[in-house]
Coordinates of C-alpha atoms in Angstrom, one line a residue:
Chain Z
M184 CA 7.0 14.3 42.0
K185 CA 7.0 11.0 44.1
E186 CA 5.1 9.0 41.5
N187 CA 7.6 9.4 38.8
W188 CA 10.6 7.7 40.8
P189 CA 9.0 4.4 38.9
K190 CA 9.0 5.9 35.5
I191 CA 12.4 7.8 35.8
V192 CA 14.1 4.6 37.3
G193 CA 12.7 2.7 34.5
F194 CA 13.5 4.8 31.9
L195 CA 17.2 4.7 33.4
L196 CA 17.1 1.2 33.1
L197 CA 15.5 1.0 29.3
L198 CA 18.4 3.9 28.6
A199 CA 21.1 1.3 30.2
A200 CA 19.5 -1.4 28.2
V201 CA 19.7 0.4 25.0
L202 CA 23.3 1.7 25.6
A203 CA 24.6 -2.2 26.5
V204 CA 22.6 -4.7 23.9
P205 CA 25.0 -3.8 20.9
H206 CA 27.8 -5.6 22.9
F207 CA 26.1 -8.9 23.3
L208 CA 24.9 -9.2 19.8
Q209 CA 27.1 -10.7 16.5
F210 CA 28.0 -8.6 13.8
H211 CA 24.4 -9.4 12.0
H212 CA 22.3 -8.6 14.9
Q213 CA 24.2 -5.5 15.3
D214 CA 23.3 -4.6 11.7
L215 CA 19.6 -5.2 12.1
L216 CA 19.6 -2.9 15.6
I217 CA 21.1 0.1 13.9
F218 CA 17.7 -0.5 11.2
L219 CA 15.7 -1.2 13.9
V220 CA 16.3 2.1 15.3
I221 CA 16.1 3.7 12.1
N222 CA 12.8 2.1 12.0
V223 CA 11.7 3.4 15.2
L224 CA 12.0 6.9 13.7
V225 CA 9.9 5.9 10.6
V226 CA 7.0 4.6 12.6
T227 CA 7.0 7.5 15.1
S228 CA 6.7 10.1 12.3
Y229 CA 4.5 8.3 10.7
R230 CA 2.2 8.3 13.8
L231 CA 2.5 12.1 13.5
V232 CA 1.1 12.0 10.2
T233 CA -2.0 9.8 11.0
L234 CA -2.5 11.5 14.0
T235 CA -4.9 13.9 11.8
G236 CA -6.8 10.7 11.1
E237 CA -5.1 10.6 7.5
W238 CA -3.5 7.3 6.5
S239 CA -1.1 8.0 3.8
L240 CA 0.7 5.5 2.0
I241 CA 3.9 7.8 1.0
H242 CA 5.6 7.7 4.0
A243 CA 8.0 4.6 2.5
V244 CA 8.8 7.1 -0.7
M245 CA 9.3 9.9 1.7
M246 CA 12.1 7.9 3.6
G247 CA 13.3 7.4 -0.3
V248 CA 13.4 10.8 -1.0
G249 CA 15.3 11.6 1.8
G250 CA 17.8 8.4 1.0
Y251 CA 18.3 9.8 -2.3
T252 CA 19.1 13.5 -1.0
A253 CA 21.5 12.2 0.8
T254 CA 23.1 10.1 -1.4
L255 CA 23.1 12.4 -4.3
L256 CA 24.6 15.1 -2.1
F257 CA 27.5 13.2 -1.0
R258 CA 28.4 12.0 -4.1
G259 CA 27.8 15.0 -6.1
F260 CA 29.2 17.7 -3.5
E261 CA 31.2 15.5 -1.3
L262 CA 29.0 16.9 1.7
G263 CA 28.8 14.8 5.1
M264 CA 26.4 13.4 7.0
W265 CA 26.0 16.3 9.1
F266 CA 24.8 18.2 6.3
T267 CA 23.3 15.5 4.4
L268 CA 20.9 14.6 6.8
P269 CA 19.4 17.9 7.8
L270 CA 19.3 18.9 4.1
A271 CA 17.7 15.4 3.2
G272 CA 14.9 16.0 5.8
L273 CA 14.2 19.5 4.7
V274 CA 14.0 18.0 0.8
A275 CA 11.4 15.8 1.9
A276 CA 9.7 18.1 3.7
A277 CA 9.9 20.3 0.6
I278 CA 8.1 17.7 -1.7
A279 CA 5.5 16.9 1.2
A280 CA 4.9 20.6 0.8
L281 CA 4.2 20.6 -2.7
L282 CA 2.3 17.4 -2.7
C283 CA 0.2 18.9 0.1
F284 CA -1.7 21.3 -2.5
P285 CA -2.9 17.7 -4.6
L286 CA -3.4 15.7 -1.6
F287 CA -5.2 17.5 1.1
R288 CA -8.1 18.3 -1.2
M289 CA -8.9 14.4 -0.7
T290 CA -9.7 12.7 2.6
Q291 CA -9.9 9.3 4.0
F292 CA -10.1 6.9 0.6
Y293 CA -9.2 9.3 -1.8
F294 CA -6.4 10.4 0.3
L295 CA -5.0 7.0 0.4
I296 CA -5.3 6.0 -2.8
G297 CA -3.7 9.7 -4.1
S298 CA -1.0 9.2 -1.7
F299 CA -0.5 6.2 -3.0
A300 CA -0.7 7.4 -6.8
A301 CA 1.7 10.3 -6.1
G302 CA 4.8 8.1 -4.2
E303 CA 4.4 5.3 -6.7
A304 CA 5.1 8.1 -9.5
I305 CA 8.0 9.5 -7.7
R306 CA 9.3 6.0 -7.4
L307 CA 8.8 5.4 -10.9
C308 CA 11.2 8.5 -11.6
W309 CA 14.1 7.1 -9.5
I310 CA 13.6 4.0 -11.9
E311 CA 13.1 5.8 -15.3
F312 CA 15.7 8.3 -14.7
I313 CA 19.0 6.6 -14.6
I314 CA 20.5 9.8 -14.5
P315 CA 20.8 11.0 -11.5
F316 CA 19.0 8.2 -9.8
G317 CA 20.6 4.8 -11.1
G318 CA 17.5 3.4 -12.4
T319 CA 16.6 -0.1 -10.9
G320 CA 20.0 -0.9 -9.7
G321 CA 20.0 2.4 -7.6
L322 CA 23.4 4.3 -6.3
S323 CA 26.2 3.1 -4.3
G324 CA 29.3 4.5 -2.7
V325 CA 27.5 6.7 0.5
E326 CA 29.7 6.3 3.2
P327 CA 29.1 7.0 7.1
P328 CA 31.2 9.9 8.9
F329 CA 34.7 9.6 10.3
V330 CA 35.1 11.8 13.4
F331 CA 38.7 12.3 15.1
D332 CA 39.6 8.5 15.6
I333 CA 36.2 7.0 15.4
D334 CA 35.0 4.8 12.5
F335 CA 31.5 5.1 12.0
L336 CA 31.6 2.2 9.5
E337 CA 31.5 -0.1 12.6
P338 CA 28.5 -1.1 13.5
I339 CA 28.6 0.1 17.3
P340 CA 29.7 3.8 16.7
Y341 CA 27.1 3.8 14.0
Y342 CA 24.6 2.4 16.6
Y343 CA 25.5 5.0 19.1
L344 CA 25.0 7.9 16.6
T345 CA 21.9 6.8 15.1
L346 CA 20.8 5.9 18.9
A347 CA 21.4 10.0 19.4
I348 CA 20.0 11.4 16.4
V349 CA 16.9 9.2 16.7
G350 CA 16.8 9.7 20.1
L351 CA 16.5 13.4 19.6
C352 CA 14.1 13.1 16.7
L353 CA 11.7 11.2 19.0
L354 CA 12.1 13.9 22.3
I355 CA 11.2 16.7 19.0
L356 CA 8.3 14.8 17.8
Y357 CA 7.0 14.0 21.6
R358 CA 7.3 17.4 22.5
I359 CA 5.4 18.4 19.3
E360 CA 2.6 15.7 20.1
N361 CA 2.0 17.1 23.7
S362 CA 2.2 20.9 23.0
R363 CA -0.9 22.8 21.5
I364 CA -0.1 21.5 18.0
G365 CA -0.5 17.9 18.9
L366 CA -3.5 18.4 20.9
T367 CA -4.9 20.7 17.8
L368 CA -3.9 17.6 15.7
H369 CA -5.9 15.0 17.7
S370 CA -8.9 17.6 17.6
V371 CA -8.5 17.7 13.8
H372 CA -9.0 13.8 13.6
W373 CA -11.8 13.2 16.2
K374 CA -13.8 16.4 15.9
A375 CA -13.0 18.4 12.7
P376 CA -16.2 20.2 12.1
L377 CA -15.9 21.2 16.2
A378 CA -12.1 22.5 15.5
E379 CA -12.9 24.3 12.2
S380 CA -15.6 26.3 14.4
V381 CA -13.5 27.4 16.6
G382 CA -10.9 28.6 14.0
V383 CA -8.5 25.8 13.6
D384 CA -7.6 25.7 9.8
T385 CA -7.8 21.8 9.9
W386 CA -6.3 22.1 6.1
R387 CA -3.2 23.5 7.6
Y388 CA -2.7 21.3 10.3
R389 CA -2.9 18.2 8.0
A390 CA -0.2 19.5 6.1
L391 CA 1.9 20.7 9.0
A392 CA 1.8 17.3 10.3
F393 CA 2.4 15.9 6.7
I394 CA 5.4 18.1 6.2
V395 CA 7.2 17.8 9.6
G396 CA 6.7 13.7 9.6
S397 CA 8.0 13.7 6.3
F398 CA 11.1 15.8 7.4
F399 CA 11.9 13.1 10.1
V400 CA 11.3 10.5 7.9
G401 CA 13.7 12.1 5.4
V402 CA 16.2 11.8 8.1
A403 CA 15.4 8.5 8.7
G404 CA 16.3 7.6 4.8
G405 CA 19.5 9.5 5.3
L406 CA 20.6 7.7 8.4
K407 CA 19.8 4.6 6.5
V408 CA 21.8 5.4 3.3
H409 CA 24.8 6.4 4.7
Y410 CA 24.9 3.1 7.1
L411 CA 23.9 0.3 4.0
G412 CA 25.8 2.6 1.5
T413 CA 23.5 1.8 -1.5
I414 CA 20.0 3.0 -2.3
N415 CA 17.7 1.3 -4.8
P416 CA 14.1 2.3 -5.4
N417 CA 12.7 -1.4 -4.2
Q418 CA 13.6 -0.4 -0.8
F419 CA 10.9 2.1 -0.7
G420 CA 8.0 0.3 -2.3
I421 CA 4.7 -1.0 -1.4
G422 CA 6.4 -3.8 0.2
F423 CA 8.2 -1.4 3.1
M424 CA 4.9 0.9 3.4
V425 CA 2.6 -2.2 4.3
F426 CA 5.8 -2.9 6.8
I427 CA 5.2 0.6 8.4
L428 CA 1.2 0.1 8.4
I429 CA 1.9 -3.4 10.0
W430 CA 4.3 -2.1 12.9
V431 CA 1.9 0.7 13.4
I432 CA -1.2 -1.0 13.5
V433 CA -0.1 -4.4 15.5
G434 CA 1.8 -1.9 17.9
G435 CA -1.5 0.6 18.7
Y436 CA -1.2 3.7 17.5
N437 CA -3.4 5.8 20.1
R438 CA 0.4 6.4 22.1
F439 CA 3.3 7.5 21.5
Y440 CA 5.0 4.3 22.5
G441 CA 2.3 2.3 20.4
P442 CA 4.7 1.8 17.4
I443 CA 7.8 1.9 18.9
L444 CA 6.5 -1.5 20.6
G445 CA 4.8 -2.4 17.3
V446 CA 8.7 -2.5 15.3
V447 CA 10.7 -3.7 18.5
V448 CA 8.0 -6.5 19.0
L449 CA 8.0 -7.6 15.1
T450 CA 11.3 -7.3 14.4
L451 CA 12.3 -9.7 17.4
F452 CA 9.5 -12.2 15.9
D453 CA 11.0 -11.5 12.3
E454 CA 14.4 -12.6 13.8
S455 CA 12.6 -15.5 15.3
I456 CA 11.0 -17.0 12.0
R457 CA 14.5 -16.4 10.1
Q458 CA 14.5 -20.1 9.1
F459 CA 10.8 -19.8 7.5
E460 CA 12.3 -17.3 4.9
E461 CA 9.7 -18.0 2.1
F462 CA 6.8 -18.3 4.6
R463 CA 7.7 -14.9 5.7
P464 CA 5.5 -12.2 4.1
A465 CA 2.3 -14.7 4.6
I466 CA 3.3 -14.8 8.4
Y467 CA 3.2 -11.3 8.5
G468 CA -0.1 -11.4 6.6
A469 CA -1.6 -13.4 9.1
V470 CA -0.5 -11.3 11.7
L471 CA -1.5 -8.6 10.2
I472 CA -5.2 -9.7 9.7
L473 CA -5.5 -11.4 13.4
S474 CA -4.2 -8.4 14.9
I475 CA -6.7 -6.4 13.3
L476 CA -9.4 -8.8 14.0
F477 CA -8.8 -9.7 17.4
L478 CA -6.4 -6.9 18.7
P479 CA -7.4 -4.0 16.8
K480 CA -5.7 -1.5 19.5
G481 CA -2.6 -2.8 18.9
L482 CA -0.4 -4.6 21.7
E483 CA -0.4 -1.3 24.0
S484 CA -3.9 -2.1 24.8
I485 CA -3.0 -5.3 26.3
P486 CA -2.3 -3.9 29.8
A487 CA -5.6 -2.0 29.7
R488 CA -7.1 -5.1 28.5
L489 CA -5.8 -7.4 31.2
R490 CA -6.6 -4.7 33.9
S491 CA -10.1 -4.1 32.9
W492 CA -10.5 -8.0 32.6
A493 CA -9.1 -8.2 36.1
G494 CA -11.5 -5.5 37.4
G495 CA -14.4 -7.6 36.6
G496 CA -15.0 -6.4 32.7
S497 CA -15.7 -2.8 32.3
D498 CA -17.0 -2.0 28.9
R499 CA -14.3 -2.3 26.9
E500 CA -14.1 -0.2 24.0
K501 CA -14.2 -1.4 20.6
G502 CA -11.2 -0.6 18.5
K503 CA -11.7 1.4 15.4
L504 CA -9.1 2.5 12.8
T505 CA -11.6 5.3 10.9
D506 CA -14.3 7.2 12.3
G507 CA -16.8 7.2 9.6
Chain C
M101 CA 0.7 2.6 -40.1
E102 CA 0.7 -0.6 -39.0
L103 CA 1.9 -0.3 -35.4
F104 CA -0.7 2.7 -35.3
F105 CA -4.0 0.0 -36.0
L106 CA -1.9 -2.8 -33.9
S107 CA -1.9 -0.3 -31.0
I108 CA -5.8 0.5 -31.1
I109 CA -6.5 -3.1 -31.1
N110 CA -3.9 -3.9 -28.5
G111 CA -5.2 -1.2 -26.7
L112 CA -8.9 -2.2 -26.9
I113 CA -7.7 -6.0 -25.9
Q114 CA -6.1 -4.4 -22.8
G115 CA -9.0 -2.2 -22.1
G116 CA -11.2 -5.7 -22.0
F117 CA -9.2 -7.0 -19.2
F118 CA -9.0 -3.7 -17.1
A119 CA -12.3 -3.1 -17.2
L120 CA -12.8 -6.6 -15.8
F121 CA -11.0 -6.0 -12.6
A122 CA -11.6 -2.5 -12.4
V123 CA -15.1 -3.4 -12.3
G124 CA -15.2 -6.1 -9.9
L125 CA -12.8 -3.5 -7.5
V126 CA -15.7 -0.8 -7.9
L127 CA -18.4 -3.5 -6.9
I128 CA -16.8 -4.5 -4.0
F129 CA -15.7 -0.8 -3.2
G130 CA -19.5 0.4 -3.7
V131 CA -21.3 -2.4 -1.8
M132 CA -18.9 -3.2 1.0
G133 CA -17.4 -0.2 1.5
V134 CA -13.7 -2.1 1.3
V135 CA -10.8 -1.2 -1.0
N136 CA -9.6 -4.9 -1.8
F137 CA -6.0 -4.2 -2.2
A138 CA -5.3 -7.9 -2.8
H139 CA -7.6 -7.5 -5.6
G140 CA -4.5 -7.8 -7.9
E141 CA -3.6 -11.2 -6.3
L142 CA -7.1 -12.7 -7.4
V143 CA -6.1 -11.8 -10.8
M144 CA -3.0 -13.3 -10.3
V145 CA -4.5 -16.8 -8.8
G146 CA -6.7 -16.9 -11.9
A147 CA -4.0 -16.9 -14.0
Y148 CA -1.7 -19.3 -11.8
T149 CA -5.0 -21.7 -11.8
I150 CA -4.6 -21.9 -15.4
W151 CA -0.6 -22.0 -15.5
L152 CA -1.2 -25.1 -13.3
V153 CA -3.9 -27.2 -14.5
H154 CA -3.9 -25.9 -18.1
A155 CA -0.5 -25.3 -19.2
Q156 CA 1.2 -28.2 -16.7
H157 CA -1.5 -30.8 -16.6
G158 CA -2.4 -30.5 -20.0
V159 CA -6.6 -30.0 -19.0
A160 CA -8.5 -28.0 -22.1
Y161 CA -8.3 -24.4 -21.5
I162 CA -12.3 -23.6 -21.4
P163 CA -12.7 -25.9 -18.3
T164 CA -9.7 -24.6 -16.8
L165 CA -11.0 -20.9 -17.3
I166 CA -14.2 -21.9 -15.4
L167 CA -12.0 -23.7 -12.6
A168 CA -10.3 -20.6 -12.5
I169 CA -13.0 -18.7 -11.9
L170 CA -14.4 -20.8 -9.4
V171 CA -11.2 -20.9 -7.3
V172 CA -11.0 -16.9 -7.4
T173 CA -14.7 -16.8 -6.3
G174 CA -13.9 -19.5 -3.7
V175 CA -11.3 -17.2 -2.3
G176 CA -13.1 -14.2 -2.4
L177 CA -16.3 -15.5 -0.9
L178 CA -13.9 -16.9 2.4
M179 CA -12.3 -13.1 2.1
E180 CA -15.9 -11.8 2.7
R181 CA -17.0 -14.1 5.4
F182 CA -13.9 -14.2 7.6
L183 CA -12.2 -10.3 6.8
F184 CA -14.8 -8.2 5.6
R185 CA -17.6 -9.0 7.8
P186 CA -16.5 -9.0 11.2
T187 CA -14.5 -5.9 10.1
R188 CA -17.8 -4.2 8.1
N189 CA -18.1 -0.9 10.2
D190 CA -14.3 -0.1 9.6
P191 CA -13.4 0.2 6.3
L192 CA -9.7 0.7 6.8
A193 CA -9.5 -2.5 8.8
G194 CA -11.0 -4.3 5.7
L195 CA -8.2 -2.8 3.7
I196 CA -5.6 -3.6 5.8
C197 CA -6.8 -6.9 6.3
S198 CA -6.5 -7.7 2.5
I199 CA -3.2 -6.4 2.6
G200 CA -2.7 -9.4 4.5
V201 CA -4.5 -11.9 2.0
L202 CA -1.9 -9.9 -0.2
F203 CA 1.0 -11.3 1.2
I204 CA -0.7 -14.8 1.7
L205 CA -1.8 -15.4 -1.8
Q206 CA 1.5 -14.4 -3.2
V207 CA 3.6 -16.8 -0.9
I208 CA 1.0 -19.4 -2.0
A209 CA 1.9 -18.6 -5.6
T210 CA 5.5 -18.7 -4.7
L211 CA 5.1 -22.5 -3.0
V212 CA 3.0 -23.6 -5.8
G213 CA 4.9 -22.5 -9.2
G214 CA 8.5 -21.9 -7.1
E215 CA 10.8 -19.0 -7.6
G216 CA 12.4 -18.4 -11.0
P217 CA 11.4 -16.7 -13.9
S218 CA 8.2 -15.7 -14.9
K219 CA 5.9 -18.4 -16.3
Q220 CA 4.6 -18.6 -19.7
V221 CA 1.5 -20.4 -21.0
P222 CA 1.2 -21.2 -24.5
P223 CA -1.7 -20.2 -26.4
P224 CA -4.6 -22.6 -26.4
F225 CA -5.9 -20.8 -29.7
H226 CA -3.5 -20.8 -32.6
G227 CA -3.7 -18.6 -35.9
T228 CA -4.5 -15.0 -36.8
L229 CA -6.9 -13.1 -38.2
V230 CA -6.3 -10.9 -41.4
L231 CA -8.6 -8.4 -41.6
F232 CA -6.7 -6.4 -43.9
E233 CA -2.8 -6.7 -45.2
F234 CA -1.9 -4.5 -42.5
L235 CA -4.3 -5.7 -39.7
R236 CA -3.8 -9.2 -37.8
I237 CA -5.3 -10.4 -34.7
P238 CA -4.2 -13.5 -33.2
Y239 CA -7.3 -15.7 -32.3
Q240 CA -6.1 -16.1 -28.6
R241 CA -6.6 -11.8 -28.2
L242 CA -10.0 -11.9 -30.0
F243 CA -11.3 -14.2 -27.7
G244 CA -10.1 -12.6 -24.7
L245 CA -11.7 -9.4 -26.0
G246 CA -15.0 -11.3 -26.8
I247 CA -15.5 -13.1 -23.6
S248 CA -14.6 -9.7 -21.4
V249 CA -17.3 -8.0 -23.5
L250 CA -19.8 -10.6 -23.2
A251 CA -18.7 -10.7 -19.3
L252 CA -19.4 -6.8 -18.9
A253 CA -22.7 -7.0 -21.0
T254 CA -24.0 -9.8 -18.8
L255 CA -23.1 -7.9 -15.9
W256 CA -24.9 -4.6 -17.3
Y257 CA -28.0 -7.1 -17.5
F258 CA -28.0 -8.4 -14.0
L259 CA -27.3 -4.8 -12.3
T260 CA -30.1 -3.0 -14.5
R261 CA -32.4 -5.7 -15.3
T262 CA -32.9 -7.9 -12.2
R263 CA -34.1 -7.6 -9.2
L264 CA -31.0 -8.4 -7.3
G265 CA -29.4 -5.9 -9.7
W266 CA -31.3 -3.4 -8.4
A267 CA -31.0 -4.4 -5.0
L268 CA -27.1 -4.7 -5.3
R269 CA -27.3 -1.0 -6.6
A270 CA -29.8 0.4 -4.1
V271 CA -27.0 -1.0 -1.7
A272 CA -24.2 0.8 -3.1
L273 CA -26.2 4.2 -2.8
D274 CA -27.6 3.9 0.5
R275 CA -26.8 1.2 2.6
E276 CA -29.4 1.5 5.6
A277 CA -32.2 2.8 3.3
A278 CA -31.7 -0.4 1.2
A279 CA -31.9 -2.2 4.8
L280 CA -35.0 -0.2 5.5
Q281 CA -36.4 -1.7 2.3
G282 CA -36.1 -5.2 3.2
I283 CA -32.8 -6.1 1.5
N284 CA -30.3 -8.2 3.1
I285 CA -27.0 -6.3 3.5
T286 CA -25.2 -9.7 4.0
R287 CA -26.6 -11.3 1.0
I288 CA -25.7 -8.5 -1.2
S289 CA -22.4 -8.1 0.1
V290 CA -21.6 -12.0 -0.7
I291 CA -22.9 -11.3 -4.1
A292 CA -20.6 -8.5 -4.5
I293 CA -17.7 -9.7 -3.8
G294 CA -18.5 -13.0 -5.4
V295 CA -19.1 -11.3 -8.9
G296 CA -15.9 -8.9 -8.5
A297 CA -13.9 -12.0 -7.4
A298 CA -15.1 -13.8 -10.1
L299 CA -14.5 -11.2 -12.4
A300 CA -11.1 -10.7 -11.2
G301 CA -10.3 -14.6 -12.1
L302 CA -11.7 -14.5 -15.7
A303 CA -9.7 -11.5 -16.3
G304 CA -6.6 -13.5 -15.0
G305 CA -7.5 -16.3 -16.8
L306 CA -7.8 -14.5 -19.9
M307 CA -4.2 -12.6 -19.5
A308 CA -2.7 -15.8 -18.6
P309 CA -1.8 -16.9 -22.2
L310 CA -0.6 -13.3 -23.2
T311 CA 1.2 -12.5 -20.4
N312 CA 4.1 -13.0 -17.7
I313 CA 2.8 -15.2 -14.7
N314 CA 4.7 -14.2 -11.5
P315 CA 3.8 -14.3 -8.1
H316 CA 4.3 -10.4 -8.1
M317 CA 2.0 -9.6 -11.1
G318 CA -0.8 -8.0 -9.1
H319 CA 1.0 -5.0 -8.4
N320 CA 0.8 -3.6 -11.8
V321 CA -3.1 -4.8 -11.6
I322 CA -3.8 -2.9 -8.8
I323 CA -2.0 0.4 -9.7
T324 CA -3.8 0.0 -13.3
A325 CA -7.2 -0.6 -11.3
F326 CA -6.8 2.4 -8.9
I327 CA -6.1 4.7 -11.9
V328 CA -9.3 3.5 -13.5
T329 CA -11.3 3.7 -10.7
I330 CA -10.4 7.1 -9.9
V331 CA -10.4 8.1 -13.4
G332 CA -13.6 6.7 -14.2
G333 CA -15.1 7.8 -11.1
V334 CA -15.4 6.2 -7.6
G335 CA -18.5 3.9 -7.6
S336 CA -19.2 4.0 -11.1
L337 CA -19.3 1.1 -13.2
S338 CA -19.7 2.8 -16.3
G339 CA -17.2 5.6 -15.6
A340 CA -14.9 2.2 -15.1
V341 CA -15.4 0.5 -18.5
Y342 CA -15.3 4.0 -20.0
A343 CA -11.9 4.7 -18.2
A344 CA -10.4 1.1 -18.5
V345 CA -10.3 1.7 -22.3
L346 CA -9.5 5.2 -22.6
Y347 CA -6.5 4.4 -20.2
A348 CA -5.6 1.0 -22.0
L349 CA -5.2 3.0 -25.3
F350 CA -3.4 5.6 -23.9
H351 CA -1.0 3.4 -22.1
T352 CA -0.5 1.1 -25.4
F353 CA 0.6 3.9 -27.0
V354 CA 3.0 5.8 -24.5
T355 CA 4.1 2.4 -23.8
V356 CA 5.1 1.9 -27.9
Y357 CA 6.4 5.2 -28.0
F358 CA 7.9 5.7 -24.7
G359 CA 8.4 3.0 -22.4
G360 CA 6.2 1.1 -19.8
T361 CA 7.6 2.9 -17.0
V362 CA 6.9 6.4 -18.7
A363 CA 3.3 4.9 -19.2
T364 CA 2.3 4.2 -15.8
I365 CA 4.3 7.3 -14.4
C366 CA 1.9 9.6 -16.9
G367 CA -1.4 7.3 -15.8
L368 CA -0.2 8.1 -12.2
I369 CA 0.0 11.7 -12.3
L370 CA -3.0 11.4 -14.9
M371 CA -4.6 10.0 -11.8
V372 CA -3.5 12.7 -9.2
V373 CA -4.8 15.6 -11.6
V374 CA -8.2 13.7 -12.0
L375 CA -8.4 13.6 -8.1
I376 CA -7.7 17.5 -7.8
V377 CA -9.8 18.6 -10.6
R378 CA -12.9 16.3 -10.6
P379 CA -12.8 14.2 -7.5
T380 CA -15.8 12.4 -8.9
G381 CA -14.4 11.3 -12.1
I382 CA -15.2 11.4 -15.6
M383 CA -18.4 9.5 -15.2
G384 CA -19.3 9.9 -11.3
V385 CA -21.9 11.5 -9.5
R386 CA -20.9 13.0 -6.3
V387 CA -22.3 11.0 -3.1
S388 CA -22.2 11.5 0.6
E389 CA -19.3 10.6 2.6

């Protein structure tokens, strides 16, 4: 119990900082903060999918599925956010469940390309079928909830709401990862034949991770559209998918907090290079390449590296994204 | 009827271009195990070279085309040396590095050409070949088709009739066994990416007068290349060529009658179906992973 004290104090300090931070920011930065919290959920749910060793390229589109679901439900049936969010997640999970059948017949490279193709096909449907998806221009008119006297259109209340929902989702994701299921997912990644030999249905666990990850990213999509008010297909293109990859890889995906670290650090970095607007993709590209070449295990590996460096250089593990 | 024949001809010409960049992608993937996500951007760089040097500065088209090939090959070789070689043991790392390159090349293209509308290159060859009353082909397209076929034939000769080509195919089949036979893997990788990038540059240069040039044109190229590669069978060069021609005809006809987006959706669905039903593609052989 004793050694837990620093962790608890640290957690409380972090919580206090997270709760206090919007009050010190300008309006524009408050907006960004909300998107940052939503993106934390995006990368953490993506990590669940990658736990089994499969890197999908459909996660951004799944966020869009959630977003479009929330939009259509809000506009069509005037459902409030309390209903649209879980339904956004469920629809994303349902589509993921359908896609499991074709996609998980493949692994590695084939899965990567297959998931990309499936995602792009869904996204092009949003462009092509103007009714009901609104085409390239997308849809608008989604509003955040209005509860008692709190107007969630204001950034600070919506920030707290987002924080609460994302916090709950992170807690669930964390519990999943540290449960028996999470350990099985790890085993599917690192020792699939061995896992199969002791009776683990690897297909089922891969599918499970994919479906659950899609559920949470669908919720994230719903959260985003309820704040932004508009949605269009280009928000969920390969560009955003690449950002998710960059956040996860730069942060490091071996630990739960790695991707979160990545998204927070890179969002701050992004703000600091705002004046070089036209160079931003190139700077991101360079950061991605440099981090793959020189920090393959991500930012979260820095403390361990420093420790091993200070402790006389025990053999450093070479980072590797895939095994095989 | 006229539309029908025109679509066939246009489809064949498109097929030539598709084959050029898809074969390059297959070559790089086969030999190095890396999916080059920046392959579409290599085509884009080729097209931009034509726009900048030929259309803006008035250099003749054919020398500029050669320059475009050289520039893109240079970019490819730089990628091999600084990105793919250090990450050789990890295919996913190479893929992610190529995504980084994709962003960098897009920004460079934006800086060179500026934002704003897509660029057009006036066709250097004028006139139209009138085969029949209903069948007229602009010389520009005929030139593109001829050069594509020539380039693919040269590649076929290189791969099947020269020792270096055999070595390259040996590495693609089994890298370790090839190394044990004394084949220099690094050298073969350099050649593979050099040839792949040169073909991409050629495709970009040939397409430049026929298409809209903008920094994001690589997106459609890479989607097409993926579809063609998967349908043709990953690692099968002849499969990629057949698939390129078939897909181009398919895409042209669906575009003519239903629109471009529907054509791409159908192509992607076709690709997923092929992945499910026959993951090795129409010409593929099963290779050990």
